[in-house]
XYZ file of C-alpha atoms in Angstrom:
197
model
C 145.682 -29.945 3.731
C 145.044 -32.571 6.865
C 147.411 -35.189 5.583
C 150.036 -32.621 4.849
C 149.618 -31.353 8.890
C 149.801 -35.262 10.166
C 152.963 -35.607 7.661
C 154.493 -32.633 9.642
C 153.803 -34.110 12.836
C 154.543 -37.055 12.098
C 158.237 -36.354 10.765
C 158.064 -33.957 13.733
C 157.773 -36.432 16.309
C 160.747 -38.809 14.091
C 163.525 -35.653 14.316
C 162.237 -35.498 18.082
C 162.962 -38.888 18.904
C 166.162 -39.472 16.694
C 167.362 -36.323 18.765
C 166.722 -38.055 21.993
C 168.206 -41.029 21.152
C 171.168 -39.115 20.182
C 171.346 -37.324 23.546
C 171.560 -40.760 24.881
C 174.228 -42.264 22.937
C 175.676 -39.324 23.912
C 175.934 -39.658 26.999
C 176.677 -43.032 27.155
C 179.944 -42.240 24.845
C 181.022 -39.474 27.208
C 179.955 -41.521 30.812
C 181.525 -45.226 30.235
C 181.933 -45.641 34.142
C 179.306 -46.818 36.183
C 179.459 -47.455 39.974
C 176.598 -49.174 41.307
C 175.732 -50.562 44.906
C 175.386 -54.799 44.535
C 174.903 -55.592 48.132
C 174.803 -53.784 51.298
C 178.736 -53.421 51.769
C 179.377 -54.021 48.070
C 180.064 -51.869 45.135
C 180.961 -52.068 41.675
C 182.383 -50.168 39.280
C 182.353 -50.860 35.575
C 184.451 -49.608 32.776
C 183.380 -49.741 29.524
C 185.793 -48.196 27.271
C 188.107 -50.394 25.270
C 190.688 -48.119 25.023
C 193.777 -47.815 27.137
C 192.683 -45.469 30.259
C 194.247 -44.504 33.538
C 191.167 -44.304 35.849
C 191.991 -43.256 39.663
C 189.162 -44.890 42.379
C 189.133 -42.845 45.462
C 187.044 -43.842 48.753
C 186.713 -41.036 51.542
C 185.093 -41.443 54.750
C 182.672 -38.882 56.396
C 184.992 -36.835 57.714
C 186.334 -36.427 53.728
C 190.221 -38.390 54.754
C 191.421 -40.378 52.539
C 190.533 -44.532 52.940
C 191.695 -46.096 49.740
C 193.217 -44.571 46.473
C 193.398 -47.118 43.519
C 194.828 -46.360 40.796
C 193.837 -48.773 37.672
C 195.439 -48.627 33.570
C 193.441 -51.295 31.664
C 193.449 -50.810 28.038
C 190.007 -52.789 27.800
C 186.814 -52.692 29.611
C 186.786 -54.133 33.199
C 184.768 -54.497 36.209
C 185.773 -54.393 39.793
C 184.380 -55.152 43.095
C 185.221 -52.842 46.276
C 184.123 -54.661 49.559
C 183.274 -52.050 52.280
C 182.927 -55.126 55.237
C 185.976 -54.589 56.637
C 185.234 -50.764 57.402
C 183.852 -49.918 60.629
C 180.493 -48.252 60.342
C 179.727 -44.744 58.970
C 179.025 -43.024 55.404
C 182.045 -43.262 53.064
C 182.136 -41.549 49.112
C 183.337 -43.197 46.446
C 184.390 -41.295 43.230
C 186.179 -42.107 40.010
C 187.783 -39.936 38.034
C 189.650 -40.094 34.774
C 191.977 -37.422 34.047
C 191.404 -35.321 36.842
C 187.483 -34.845 36.121
C 184.862 -36.767 37.970
C 183.417 -39.524 35.953
C 181.200 -40.903 38.947
C 180.241 -40.551 42.560
C 178.223 -43.349 45.172
C 177.612 -42.520 48.604
C 177.789 -45.869 50.654
C 176.147 -45.763 54.215
C 177.348 -48.718 56.226
C 175.675 -47.415 59.929
C 173.670 -50.391 61.004
C 169.646 -49.245 61.592
C 168.567 -49.879 65.057
C 165.295 -51.442 65.209
C 162.741 -49.909 68.031
C 161.910 -51.727 70.247
C 158.222 -52.667 69.718
C 155.949 -52.325 72.730
C 152.567 -51.798 73.461
C 150.292 -49.600 75.939
C 147.130 -49.080 76.831
C 146.276 -47.176 80.037
C 142.691 -46.464 80.762
C 141.315 -44.515 84.130
C 138.559 -46.517 85.764
C 136.270 -45.328 88.619
C 137.686 -44.995 91.952
C 140.808 -43.701 91.090
C 142.122 -46.950 89.589
C 144.341 -47.883 86.468
C 144.596 -49.957 84.307
C 147.961 -50.509 82.350
C 148.281 -52.951 79.758
C 152.027 -53.390 78.298
C 152.779 -56.201 75.104
C 156.381 -56.091 73.984
C 157.878 -58.312 71.109
C 160.719 -59.493 72.831
C 161.540 -60.048 76.592
C 162.864 -57.406 78.446
C 162.957 -55.529 81.642
C 160.109 -53.079 82.255
C 160.224 -50.569 84.628
C 156.752 -48.908 85.053
C 156.605 -44.949 87.155
C 153.719 -43.098 88.406
C 153.746 -39.623 89.159
C 151.461 -37.554 90.598
C 151.318 -33.865 89.263
C 155.402 -34.526 88.242
C 155.827 -36.183 92.001
C 156.923 -39.852 92.006
C 154.256 -42.233 94.047
C 155.364 -45.644 92.939
C 157.971 -47.170 90.975
C 157.835 -51.251 89.824
C 160.187 -53.231 88.044
C 159.245 -56.718 85.956
C 161.977 -58.454 84.776
C 162.630 -60.474 81.383
C 158.836 -59.811 80.514
C 156.835 -59.424 76.776
C 154.452 -57.942 79.084
C 151.919 -57.751 81.478
C 148.306 -56.374 82.757
C 147.620 -54.662 85.774
C 145.371 -52.996 88.042
C 146.643 -50.149 90.158
C 145.234 -48.395 93.036
C 146.244 -44.894 94.222
C 144.248 -44.889 97.178
C 146.192 -42.228 98.363
C 146.665 -39.764 95.145
C 144.100 -36.892 94.777
C 141.474 -37.770 92.314
C 141.638 -34.248 90.731
C 145.133 -34.525 90.386
C 147.356 -34.837 87.150
C 148.832 -38.822 86.700
C 151.467 -40.243 84.981
C 152.563 -43.507 83.685
C 155.756 -43.877 82.215
C 156.723 -47.147 80.851
C 160.402 -47.975 79.866
C 161.797 -51.043 79.100
C 166.154 -52.527 78.837
C 165.530 -52.237 75.176
C 164.889 -48.325 74.788
C 161.389 -48.540 74.669
C 159.577 -45.098 76.471
C 156.551 -44.005 76.924
C 154.341 -41.150 78.772
C 150.952 -41.649 79.136
C 148.386 -39.415 81.089
C 145.487 -40.709 82.731
C 142.264 -39.477 80.899
């Protein structure tokens, strides 16, 4: 009986495996077209059938405006590259059609990622209404420091082409119980508001 059950389990797993392989084969046979991104601004179209077919490639911008239409007639399998490097920044969609049926789609994002500036800031409240501010930037930039007492600007300072500084601020005319905030910003886009604790 145990041998019979083991044989049935083995037969079931072999048939499930065969069905899975058949499904993968059918998917490949039905979808011979592949779009894949091979570089930041390059896409490769691979057509894998060796029969006469007409394939249409359409490229749309983010406003769904047709940027390029390419009609390809081929008797053999082929590969073709599309270069997006000359297009302006934006998101583009690419689709391959065969007999007005979408065979494959791909989205290409040409937006340039703007790295955020790397700046480290630290503010310490010391005794006698004094504050120690530390600013370190990875790259040189123009830095501005604005000091507020209860949302009123009481001090402003600019440091040109600096990668950082450490400074002690003595705020003699500021009420010791007031809310004091330091706002640090750089010319490359960094900004941070820090409350003294």
